[in-house]
mmCIF file of C-alpha atoms in Angstrom:
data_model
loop_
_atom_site.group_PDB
_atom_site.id
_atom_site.type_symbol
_atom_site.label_atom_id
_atom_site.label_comp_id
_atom_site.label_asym_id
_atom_site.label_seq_id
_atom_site.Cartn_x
_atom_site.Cartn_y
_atom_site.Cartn_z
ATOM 1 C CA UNK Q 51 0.000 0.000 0.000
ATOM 2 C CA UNK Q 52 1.708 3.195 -0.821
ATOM 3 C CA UNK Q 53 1.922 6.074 0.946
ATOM 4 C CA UNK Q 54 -0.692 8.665 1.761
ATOM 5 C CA UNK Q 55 -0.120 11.761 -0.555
ATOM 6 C CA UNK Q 56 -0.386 14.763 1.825
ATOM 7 C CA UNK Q 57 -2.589 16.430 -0.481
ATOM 8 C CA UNK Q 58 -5.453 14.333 0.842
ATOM 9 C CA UNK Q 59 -4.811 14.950 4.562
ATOM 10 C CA UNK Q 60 -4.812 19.176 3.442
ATOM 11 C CA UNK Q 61 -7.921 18.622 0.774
ATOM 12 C CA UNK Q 62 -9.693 17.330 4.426
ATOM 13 C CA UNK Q 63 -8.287 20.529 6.218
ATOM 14 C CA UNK Q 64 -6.523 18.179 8.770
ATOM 15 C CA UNK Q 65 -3.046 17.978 9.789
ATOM 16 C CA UNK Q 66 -1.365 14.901 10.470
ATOM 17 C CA UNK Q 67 0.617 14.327 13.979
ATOM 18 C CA UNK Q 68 1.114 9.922 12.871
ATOM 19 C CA UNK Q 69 -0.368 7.897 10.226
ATOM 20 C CA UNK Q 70 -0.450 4.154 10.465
ATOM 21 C CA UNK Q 71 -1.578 1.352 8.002
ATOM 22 C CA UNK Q 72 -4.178 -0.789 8.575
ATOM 23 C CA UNK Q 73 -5.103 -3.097 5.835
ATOM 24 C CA UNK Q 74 -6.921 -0.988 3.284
ATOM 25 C CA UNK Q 75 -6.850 2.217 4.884
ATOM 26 C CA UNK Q 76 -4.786 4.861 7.056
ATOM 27 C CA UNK Q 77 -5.299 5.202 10.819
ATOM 28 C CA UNK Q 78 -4.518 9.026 11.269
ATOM 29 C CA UNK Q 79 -3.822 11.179 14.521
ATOM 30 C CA UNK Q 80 -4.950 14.581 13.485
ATOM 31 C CA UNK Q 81 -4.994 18.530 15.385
ATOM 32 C CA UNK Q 82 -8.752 17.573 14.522
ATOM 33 C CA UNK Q 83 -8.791 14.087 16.194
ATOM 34 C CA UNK Q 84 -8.205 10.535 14.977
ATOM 35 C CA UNK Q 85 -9.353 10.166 11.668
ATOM 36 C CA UNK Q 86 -9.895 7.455 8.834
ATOM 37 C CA UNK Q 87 -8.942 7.847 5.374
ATOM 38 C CA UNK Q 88 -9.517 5.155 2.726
ATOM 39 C CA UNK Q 89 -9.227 4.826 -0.353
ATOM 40 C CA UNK Q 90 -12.606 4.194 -2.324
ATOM 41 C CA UNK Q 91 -13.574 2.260 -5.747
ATOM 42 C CA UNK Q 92 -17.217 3.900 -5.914
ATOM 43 C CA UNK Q 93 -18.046 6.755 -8.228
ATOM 44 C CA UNK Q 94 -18.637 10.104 -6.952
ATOM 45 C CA UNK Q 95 -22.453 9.429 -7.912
ATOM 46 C CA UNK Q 96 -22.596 6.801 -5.689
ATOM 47 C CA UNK Q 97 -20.369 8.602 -2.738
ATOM 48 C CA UNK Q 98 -22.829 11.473 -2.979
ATOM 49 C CA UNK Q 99 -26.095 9.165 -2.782
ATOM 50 C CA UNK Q 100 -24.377 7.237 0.196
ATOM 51 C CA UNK Q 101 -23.500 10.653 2.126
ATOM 52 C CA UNK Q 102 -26.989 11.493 1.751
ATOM 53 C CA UNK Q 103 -28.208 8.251 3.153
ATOM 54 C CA UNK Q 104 -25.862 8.902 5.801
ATOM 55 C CA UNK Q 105 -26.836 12.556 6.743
ATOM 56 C CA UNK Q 106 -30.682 11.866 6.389
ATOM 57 C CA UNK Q 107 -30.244 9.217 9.230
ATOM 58 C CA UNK Q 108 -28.056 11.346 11.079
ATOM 59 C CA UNK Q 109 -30.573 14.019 11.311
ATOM 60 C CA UNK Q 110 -33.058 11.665 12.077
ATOM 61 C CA UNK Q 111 -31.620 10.397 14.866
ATOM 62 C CA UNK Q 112 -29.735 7.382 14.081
ATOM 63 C CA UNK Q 113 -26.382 8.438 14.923
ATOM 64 C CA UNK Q 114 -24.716 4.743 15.360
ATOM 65 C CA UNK Q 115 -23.173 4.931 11.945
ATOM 66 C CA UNK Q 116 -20.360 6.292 10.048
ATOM 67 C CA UNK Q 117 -20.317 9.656 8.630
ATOM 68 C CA UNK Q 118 -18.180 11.134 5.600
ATOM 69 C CA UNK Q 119 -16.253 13.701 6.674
ATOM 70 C CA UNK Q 120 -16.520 16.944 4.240
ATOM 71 C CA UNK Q 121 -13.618 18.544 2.105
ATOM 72 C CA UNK Q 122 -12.559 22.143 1.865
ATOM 73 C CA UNK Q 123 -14.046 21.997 -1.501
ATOM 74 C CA UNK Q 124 -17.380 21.261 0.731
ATOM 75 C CA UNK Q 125 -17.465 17.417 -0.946
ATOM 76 C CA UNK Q 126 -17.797 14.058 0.997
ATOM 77 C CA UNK Q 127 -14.946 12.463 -1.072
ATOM 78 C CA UNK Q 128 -11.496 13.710 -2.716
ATOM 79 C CA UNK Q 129 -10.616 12.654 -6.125
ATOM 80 C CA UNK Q 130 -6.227 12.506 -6.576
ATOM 81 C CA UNK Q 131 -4.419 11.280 -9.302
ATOM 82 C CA UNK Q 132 -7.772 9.016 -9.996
ATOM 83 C CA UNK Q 133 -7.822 7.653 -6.559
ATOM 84 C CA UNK Q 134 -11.000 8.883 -4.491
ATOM 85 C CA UNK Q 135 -10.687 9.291 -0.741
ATOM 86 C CA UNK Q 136 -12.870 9.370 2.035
ATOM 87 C CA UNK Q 137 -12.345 10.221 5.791
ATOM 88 C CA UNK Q 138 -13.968 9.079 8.444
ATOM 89 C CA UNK Q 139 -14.105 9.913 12.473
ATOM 90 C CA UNK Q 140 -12.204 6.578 13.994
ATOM 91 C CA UNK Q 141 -14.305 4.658 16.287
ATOM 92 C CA UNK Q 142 -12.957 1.585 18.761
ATOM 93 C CA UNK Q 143 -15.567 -1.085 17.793
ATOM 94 C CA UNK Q 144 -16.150 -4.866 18.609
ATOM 95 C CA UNK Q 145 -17.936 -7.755 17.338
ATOM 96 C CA UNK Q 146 -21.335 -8.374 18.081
ATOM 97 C CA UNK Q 147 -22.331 -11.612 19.253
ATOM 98 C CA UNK Q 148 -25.421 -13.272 17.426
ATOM 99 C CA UNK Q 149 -25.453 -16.514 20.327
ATOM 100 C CA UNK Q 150 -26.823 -13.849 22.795
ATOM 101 C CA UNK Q 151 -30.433 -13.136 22.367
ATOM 102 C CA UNK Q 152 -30.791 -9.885 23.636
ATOM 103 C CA UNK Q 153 -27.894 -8.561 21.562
ATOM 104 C CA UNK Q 154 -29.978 -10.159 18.424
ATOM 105 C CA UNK Q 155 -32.906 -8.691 19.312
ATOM 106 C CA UNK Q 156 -30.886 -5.661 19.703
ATOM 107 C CA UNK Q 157 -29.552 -5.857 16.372
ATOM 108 C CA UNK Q 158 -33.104 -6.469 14.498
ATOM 109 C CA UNK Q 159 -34.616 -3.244 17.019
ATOM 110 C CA UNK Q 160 -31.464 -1.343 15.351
ATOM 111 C CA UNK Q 161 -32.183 -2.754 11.706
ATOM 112 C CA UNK Q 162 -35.582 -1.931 11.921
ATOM 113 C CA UNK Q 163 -35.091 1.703 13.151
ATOM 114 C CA UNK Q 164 -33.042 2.315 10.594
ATOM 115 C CA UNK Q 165 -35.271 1.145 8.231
ATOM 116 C CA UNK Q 166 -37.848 3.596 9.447
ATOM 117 C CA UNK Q 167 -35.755 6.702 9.922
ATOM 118 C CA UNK Q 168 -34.152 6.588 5.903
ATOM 119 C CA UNK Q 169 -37.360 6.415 4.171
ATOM 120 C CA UNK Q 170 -37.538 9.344 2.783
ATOM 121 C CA UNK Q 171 -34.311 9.918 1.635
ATOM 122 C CA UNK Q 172 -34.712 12.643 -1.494
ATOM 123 C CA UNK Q 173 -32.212 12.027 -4.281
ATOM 124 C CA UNK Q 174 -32.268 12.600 -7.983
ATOM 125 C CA UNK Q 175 -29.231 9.646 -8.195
ATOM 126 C CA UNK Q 176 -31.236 6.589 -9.293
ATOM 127 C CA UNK Q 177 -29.837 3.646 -7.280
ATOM 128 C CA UNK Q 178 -32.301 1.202 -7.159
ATOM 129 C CA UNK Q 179 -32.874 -2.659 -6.416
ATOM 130 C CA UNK Q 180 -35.203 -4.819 -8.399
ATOM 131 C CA UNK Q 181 -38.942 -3.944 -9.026
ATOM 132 C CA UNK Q 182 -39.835 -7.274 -10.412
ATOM 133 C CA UNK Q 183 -39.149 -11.543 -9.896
ATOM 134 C CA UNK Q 184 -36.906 -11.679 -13.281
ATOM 135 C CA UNK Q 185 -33.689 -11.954 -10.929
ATOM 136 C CA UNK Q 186 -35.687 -15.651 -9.617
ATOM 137 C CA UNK Q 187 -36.573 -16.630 -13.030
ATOM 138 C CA UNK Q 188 -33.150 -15.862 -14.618
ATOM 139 C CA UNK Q 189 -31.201 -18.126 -11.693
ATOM 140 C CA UNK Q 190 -33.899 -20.913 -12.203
ATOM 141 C CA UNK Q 191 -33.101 -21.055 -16.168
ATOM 142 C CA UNK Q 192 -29.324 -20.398 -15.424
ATOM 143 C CA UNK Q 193 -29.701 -23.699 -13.124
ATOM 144 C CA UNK Q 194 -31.341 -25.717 -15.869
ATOM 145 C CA UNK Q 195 -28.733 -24.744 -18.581
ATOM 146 C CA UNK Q 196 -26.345 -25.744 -15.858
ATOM 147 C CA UNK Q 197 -27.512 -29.260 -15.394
ATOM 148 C CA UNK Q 198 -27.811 -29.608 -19.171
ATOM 149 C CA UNK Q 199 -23.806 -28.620 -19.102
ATOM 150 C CA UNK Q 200 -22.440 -30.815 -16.866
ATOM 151 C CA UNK Q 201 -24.285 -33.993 -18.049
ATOM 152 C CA UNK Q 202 -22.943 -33.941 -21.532
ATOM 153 C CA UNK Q 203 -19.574 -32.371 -20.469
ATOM 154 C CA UNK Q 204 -17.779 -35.511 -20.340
ATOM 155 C CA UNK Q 205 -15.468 -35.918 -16.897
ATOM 156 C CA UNK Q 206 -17.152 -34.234 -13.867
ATOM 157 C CA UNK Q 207 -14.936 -32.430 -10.680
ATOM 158 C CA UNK Q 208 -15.866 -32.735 -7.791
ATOM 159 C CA UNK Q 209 -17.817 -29.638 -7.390
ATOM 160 C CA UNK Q 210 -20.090 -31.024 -10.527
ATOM 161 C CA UNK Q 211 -20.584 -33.904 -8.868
ATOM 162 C CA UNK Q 212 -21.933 -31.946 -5.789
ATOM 163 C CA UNK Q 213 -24.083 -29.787 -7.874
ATOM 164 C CA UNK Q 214 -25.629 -32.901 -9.351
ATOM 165 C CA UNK Q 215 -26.382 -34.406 -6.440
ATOM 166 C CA UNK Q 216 -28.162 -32.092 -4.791
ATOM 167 C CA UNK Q 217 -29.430 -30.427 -8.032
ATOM 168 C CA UNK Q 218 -33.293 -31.865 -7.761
ATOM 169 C CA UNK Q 219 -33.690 -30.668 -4.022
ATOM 170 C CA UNK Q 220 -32.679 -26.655 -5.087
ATOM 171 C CA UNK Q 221 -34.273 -27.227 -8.039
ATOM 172 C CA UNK Q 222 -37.835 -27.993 -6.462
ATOM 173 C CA UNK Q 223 -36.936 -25.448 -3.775
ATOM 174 C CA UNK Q 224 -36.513 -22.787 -6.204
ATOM 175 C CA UNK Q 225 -39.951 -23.697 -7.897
ATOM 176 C CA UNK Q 226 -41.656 -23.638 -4.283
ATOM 177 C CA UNK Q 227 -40.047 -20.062 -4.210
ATOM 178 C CA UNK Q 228 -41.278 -18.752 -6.842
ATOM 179 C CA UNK Q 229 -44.405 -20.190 -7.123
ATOM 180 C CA UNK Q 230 -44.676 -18.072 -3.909
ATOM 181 C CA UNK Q 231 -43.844 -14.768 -5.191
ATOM 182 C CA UNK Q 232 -45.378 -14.913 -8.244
ATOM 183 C CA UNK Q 233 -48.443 -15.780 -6.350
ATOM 184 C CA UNK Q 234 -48.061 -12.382 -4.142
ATOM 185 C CA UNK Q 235 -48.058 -8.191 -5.414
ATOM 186 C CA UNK Q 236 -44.035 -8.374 -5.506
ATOM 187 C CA UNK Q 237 -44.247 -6.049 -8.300
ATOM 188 C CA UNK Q 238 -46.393 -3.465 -5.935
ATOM 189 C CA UNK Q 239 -44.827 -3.944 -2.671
ATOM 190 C CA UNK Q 240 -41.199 -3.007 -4.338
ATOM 191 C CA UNK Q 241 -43.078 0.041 -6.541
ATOM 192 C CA UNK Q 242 -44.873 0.975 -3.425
ATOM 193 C CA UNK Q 243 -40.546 1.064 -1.842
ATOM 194 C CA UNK Q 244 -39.592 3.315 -4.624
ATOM 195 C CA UNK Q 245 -42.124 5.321 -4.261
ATOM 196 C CA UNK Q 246 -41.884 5.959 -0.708
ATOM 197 C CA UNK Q 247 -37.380 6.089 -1.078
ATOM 198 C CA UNK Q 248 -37.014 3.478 1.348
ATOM 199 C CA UNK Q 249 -33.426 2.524 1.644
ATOM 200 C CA UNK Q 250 -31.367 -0.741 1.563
ATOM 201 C CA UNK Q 251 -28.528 -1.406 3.063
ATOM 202 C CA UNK Q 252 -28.045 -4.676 1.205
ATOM 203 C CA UNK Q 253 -25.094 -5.849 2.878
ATOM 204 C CA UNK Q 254 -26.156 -6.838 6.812
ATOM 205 C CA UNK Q 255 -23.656 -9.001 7.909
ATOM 206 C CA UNK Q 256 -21.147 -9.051 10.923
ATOM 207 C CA UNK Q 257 -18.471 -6.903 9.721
ATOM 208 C CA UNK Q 258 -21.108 -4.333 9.453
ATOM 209 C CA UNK Q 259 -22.755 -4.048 13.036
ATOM 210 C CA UNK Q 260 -20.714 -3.623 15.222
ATOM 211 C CA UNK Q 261 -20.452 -2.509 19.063
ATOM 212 C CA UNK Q 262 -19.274 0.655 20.355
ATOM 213 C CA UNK Q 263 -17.616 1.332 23.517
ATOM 214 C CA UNK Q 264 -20.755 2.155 25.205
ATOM 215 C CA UNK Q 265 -22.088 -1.203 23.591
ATOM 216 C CA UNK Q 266 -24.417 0.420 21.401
ATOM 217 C CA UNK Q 267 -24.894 -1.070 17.690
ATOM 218 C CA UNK Q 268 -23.811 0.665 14.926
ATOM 219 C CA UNK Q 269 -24.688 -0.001 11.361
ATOM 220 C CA UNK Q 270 -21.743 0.664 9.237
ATOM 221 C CA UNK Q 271 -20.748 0.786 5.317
ATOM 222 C CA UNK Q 272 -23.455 1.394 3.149
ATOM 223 C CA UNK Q 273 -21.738 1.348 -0.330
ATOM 224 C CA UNK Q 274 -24.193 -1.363 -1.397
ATOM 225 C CA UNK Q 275 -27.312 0.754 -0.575
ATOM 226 C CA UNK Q 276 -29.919 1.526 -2.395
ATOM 227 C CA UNK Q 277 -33.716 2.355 -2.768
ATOM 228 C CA UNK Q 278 -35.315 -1.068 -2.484
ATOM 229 C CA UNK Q 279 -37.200 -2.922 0.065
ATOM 230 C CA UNK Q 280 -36.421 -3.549 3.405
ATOM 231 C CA UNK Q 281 -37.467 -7.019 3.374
ATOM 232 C CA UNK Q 282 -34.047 -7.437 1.655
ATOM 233 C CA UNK Q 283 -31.815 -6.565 4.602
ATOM 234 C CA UNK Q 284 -34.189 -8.953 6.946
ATOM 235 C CA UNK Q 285 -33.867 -11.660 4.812
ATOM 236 C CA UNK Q 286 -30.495 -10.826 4.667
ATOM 237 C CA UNK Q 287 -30.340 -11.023 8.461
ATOM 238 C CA UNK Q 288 -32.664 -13.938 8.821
ATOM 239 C CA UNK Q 289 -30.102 -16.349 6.662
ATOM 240 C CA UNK Q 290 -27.218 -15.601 8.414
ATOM 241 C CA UNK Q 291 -28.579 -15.501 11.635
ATOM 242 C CA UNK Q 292 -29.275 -19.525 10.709
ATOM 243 C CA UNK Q 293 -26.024 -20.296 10.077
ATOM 244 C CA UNK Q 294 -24.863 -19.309 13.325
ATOM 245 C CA UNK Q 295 -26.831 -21.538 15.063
ATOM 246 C CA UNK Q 296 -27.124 -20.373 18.848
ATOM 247 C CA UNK Q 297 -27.208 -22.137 21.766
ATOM 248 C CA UNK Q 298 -30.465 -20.046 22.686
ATOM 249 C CA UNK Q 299 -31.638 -19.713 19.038
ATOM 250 C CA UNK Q 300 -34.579 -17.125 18.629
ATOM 251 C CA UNK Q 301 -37.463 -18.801 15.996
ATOM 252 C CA UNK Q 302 -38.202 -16.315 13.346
ATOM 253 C CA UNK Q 303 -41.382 -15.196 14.627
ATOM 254 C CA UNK Q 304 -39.389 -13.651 17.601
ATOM 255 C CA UNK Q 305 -37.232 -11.896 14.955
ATOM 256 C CA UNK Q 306 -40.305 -10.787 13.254
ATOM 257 C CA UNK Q 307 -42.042 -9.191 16.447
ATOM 258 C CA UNK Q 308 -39.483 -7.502 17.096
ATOM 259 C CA UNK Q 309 -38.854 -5.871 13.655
ATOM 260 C CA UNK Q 310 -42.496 -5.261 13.994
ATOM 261 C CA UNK Q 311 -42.472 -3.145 16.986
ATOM 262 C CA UNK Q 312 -41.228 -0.071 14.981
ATOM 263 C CA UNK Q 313 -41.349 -1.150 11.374
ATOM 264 C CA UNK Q 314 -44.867 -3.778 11.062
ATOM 265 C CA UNK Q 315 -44.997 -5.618 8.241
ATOM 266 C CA UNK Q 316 -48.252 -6.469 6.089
ATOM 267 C CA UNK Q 317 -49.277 -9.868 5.870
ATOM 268 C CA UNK Q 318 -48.634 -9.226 2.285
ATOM 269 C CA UNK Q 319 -44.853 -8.727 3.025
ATOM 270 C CA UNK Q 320 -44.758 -11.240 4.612
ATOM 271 C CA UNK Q 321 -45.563 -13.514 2.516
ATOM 272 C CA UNK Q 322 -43.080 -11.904 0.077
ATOM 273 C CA UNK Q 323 -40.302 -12.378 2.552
ATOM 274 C CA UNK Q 324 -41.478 -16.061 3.004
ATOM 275 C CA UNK Q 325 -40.852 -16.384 -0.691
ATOM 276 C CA UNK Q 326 -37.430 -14.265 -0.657
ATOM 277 C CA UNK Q 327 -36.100 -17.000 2.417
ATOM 278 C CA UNK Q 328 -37.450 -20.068 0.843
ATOM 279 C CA UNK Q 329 -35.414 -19.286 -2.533
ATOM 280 C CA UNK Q 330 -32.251 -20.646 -1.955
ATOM 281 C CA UNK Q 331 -30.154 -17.601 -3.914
ATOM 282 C CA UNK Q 332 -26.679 -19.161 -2.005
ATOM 283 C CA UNK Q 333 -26.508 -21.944 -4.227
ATOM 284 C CA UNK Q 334 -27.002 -20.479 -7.264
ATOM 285 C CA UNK Q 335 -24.288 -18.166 -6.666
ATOM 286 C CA UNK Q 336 -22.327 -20.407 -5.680
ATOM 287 C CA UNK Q 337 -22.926 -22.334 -8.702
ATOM 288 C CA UNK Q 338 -22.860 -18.858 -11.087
ATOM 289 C CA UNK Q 339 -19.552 -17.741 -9.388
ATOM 290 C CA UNK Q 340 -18.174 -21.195 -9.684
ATOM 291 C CA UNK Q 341 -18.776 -21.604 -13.496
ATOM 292 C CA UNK Q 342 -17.877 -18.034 -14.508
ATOM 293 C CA UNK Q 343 -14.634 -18.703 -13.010
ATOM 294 C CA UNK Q 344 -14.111 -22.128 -13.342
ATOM 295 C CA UNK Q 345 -10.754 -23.426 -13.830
ATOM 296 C CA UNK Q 346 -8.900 -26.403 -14.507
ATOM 297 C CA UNK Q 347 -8.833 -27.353 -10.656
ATOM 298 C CA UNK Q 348 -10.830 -26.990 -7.803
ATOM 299 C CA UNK Q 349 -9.677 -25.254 -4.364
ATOM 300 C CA UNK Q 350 -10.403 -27.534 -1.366
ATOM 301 C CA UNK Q 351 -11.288 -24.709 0.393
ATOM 302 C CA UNK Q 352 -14.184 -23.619 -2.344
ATOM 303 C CA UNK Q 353 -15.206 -27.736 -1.836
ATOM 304 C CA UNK Q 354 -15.192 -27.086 2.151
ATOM 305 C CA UNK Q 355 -17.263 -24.112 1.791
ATOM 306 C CA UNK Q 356 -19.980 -25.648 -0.133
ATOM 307 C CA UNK Q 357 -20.332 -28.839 1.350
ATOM 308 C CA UNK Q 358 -20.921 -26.510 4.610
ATOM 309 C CA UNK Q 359 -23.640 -25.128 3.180
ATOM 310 C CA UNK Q 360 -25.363 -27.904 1.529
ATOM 311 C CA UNK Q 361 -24.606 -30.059 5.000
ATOM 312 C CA UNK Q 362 -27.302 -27.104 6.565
ATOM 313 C CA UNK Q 363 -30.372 -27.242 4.020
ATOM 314 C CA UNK Q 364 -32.282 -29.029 6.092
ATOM 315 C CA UNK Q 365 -31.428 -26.651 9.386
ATOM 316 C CA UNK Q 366 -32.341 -24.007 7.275
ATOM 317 C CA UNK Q 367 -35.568 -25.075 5.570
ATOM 318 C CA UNK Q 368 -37.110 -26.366 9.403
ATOM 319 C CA UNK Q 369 -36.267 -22.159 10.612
ATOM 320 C CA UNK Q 370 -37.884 -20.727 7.713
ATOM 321 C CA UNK Q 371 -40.804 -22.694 7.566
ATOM 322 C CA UNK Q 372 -41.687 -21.838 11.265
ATOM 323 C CA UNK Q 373 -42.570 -18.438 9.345
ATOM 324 C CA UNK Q 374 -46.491 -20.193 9.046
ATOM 325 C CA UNK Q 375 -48.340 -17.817 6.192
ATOM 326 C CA UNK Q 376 -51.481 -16.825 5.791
ATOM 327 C CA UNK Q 377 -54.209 -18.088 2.923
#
């Protein structure tokens, strides 16, 4: 990683007393406080809409988050010798732990606010998720062409074999899905989102919640948002929360009354997030990022990863379906 160009530290109006490295990004003691400065790969477009996303939760109240820090040019980003930089306030955090309840519950209370507070969120930039179920019908004929492949490509690897295997199980889980969604107003629900600007974070995983130091969650890095639905980001939740498998394991209708306490769901999105669960998107990516980038071996570690996740279909399918929907 080279070094940080001192043009960056003066186009943030700080000065710099040390600077460290820290993976992708510069720890910095400044006359202004300890700062973070990273180098980014997003547009300014997208900087922009995310800085707005930021401030219009800021000023709503959600404060456990990240905040671009503004240039003297009055800009949440600096653009230098066509790197773009951002700078941050530095923040001690710590993992959250999904095996204790109340911190879960926490977390979904958290994910739910946030949901509430960033509708709203005004922006000519046109970042938006799907509006439609073409994504689930494109993966479904992707898998079939897939199957197709392998049986008349001659010698199979091991990962072939795998996909093979367990090929009519995703396959008729993937029909249930769909079956569901096309049965439900998908296509009004996510208008209805756009409409009203909610906002997605799209990427809720552990890296991004985190605990501060007076054990509040935060919700960091929201370079994936976008206007969509928020039944994205508790699905999201939902399928990761199954994999960790707690000791004291909350059933998804605990995780959905507490979501519900400050962001209710209609029975109608419900039964659209029902749908969303019981598609099982993780193996056809696996399978789409396999084939795109298949090579003449396999790494074991690929092989370990997947077997992992096929070995917990079955953990997976018994959670979800304790989500009971309504004729």
């Amino acid at each position: 990683m080279e070094e940080l160009n001192v043009q960056v530290l003066k186009s943030f109006g700080v000065r710099a007393k040390t600077i460290s490295k820290r993976k992708l990004m510069y720890i910095c003691e400044t006359d202004k406080g300890k700062k973070i400065i990273r180098k980014c790969n997003l547009p300014p477009e997208k900087l922009n809409f995310i800085n707005l996303v930021q401030e219009h939760l800021y000023e709503k109240g959600f404060t456990n988050i990240e905040r671009f820090e503004k240039t003297i040019y009055d800009k949440p980003y600096y653009l230098n010798g066509g790197n773009i930089y951002v700078m941050t306030e530095f923040k001690d955090f710590t993992e959250t732990d999904l095996g204790r309840p109340t911190q879960a519950k926490e977390i979904v209370e958290q994910l739910a606010l946030m949901h509430k507070l960033s509708k709203g969120v005004d922006s000519s930039l046109e970042f938006s998720g799907p509006t439609n179920i073409n994504s689930y019908k494109k993966s479904l004929k992707e898998l079939h062409m897939l199957k197709k492949k392998i049986s008349s490509g001659g010698s199979m690897s091991e990962f072939d074999v795998l996909v093979l295997k367990n090929y009519g199980y995703y396959l008729e889980k993937s029909n249930e899905a769909l079956e569901i969604l096309e049965s439900s107003n998908y296509a009004g629900i996510m208008e209805k989102a756009l409409t009203e600007k909610m906002i997605c974070h799209n990427t809720i995983k552990e890296e991004n919640i985190k605990l501060d130091l007076n054990n509040h969650i935060n919700i960091l890095n929201f370079e994936k948002c976008t206007y969509s639905h928020n039944l994205f980001d508790l699905a999201d939740f939902i399928q990761r929360y199954i994999k960790k498998e707690p000791a004291d394991q909350l059933n998804i209708t605990e995780i959905i009354e507490q979501y519900n306490k400050i962001t209710p769901l209609t029975d109608e999105e419900l039964k659209i997030l029902y749908g969303i669960l019981k598609f099982p998107a993780k193996f056809h990516k696996f399978c789409r990022e396999y084939y795109q980038k298949r090579r003449s071996w396999t790494p074991s570690a690929t092989i370990a990863k997947f077997e992992k996740y096929l070995a917990g279909r079955e953990v997976t399918e018994t959670y979800i379906n304790q989500l009971k929907m309504k004729e």
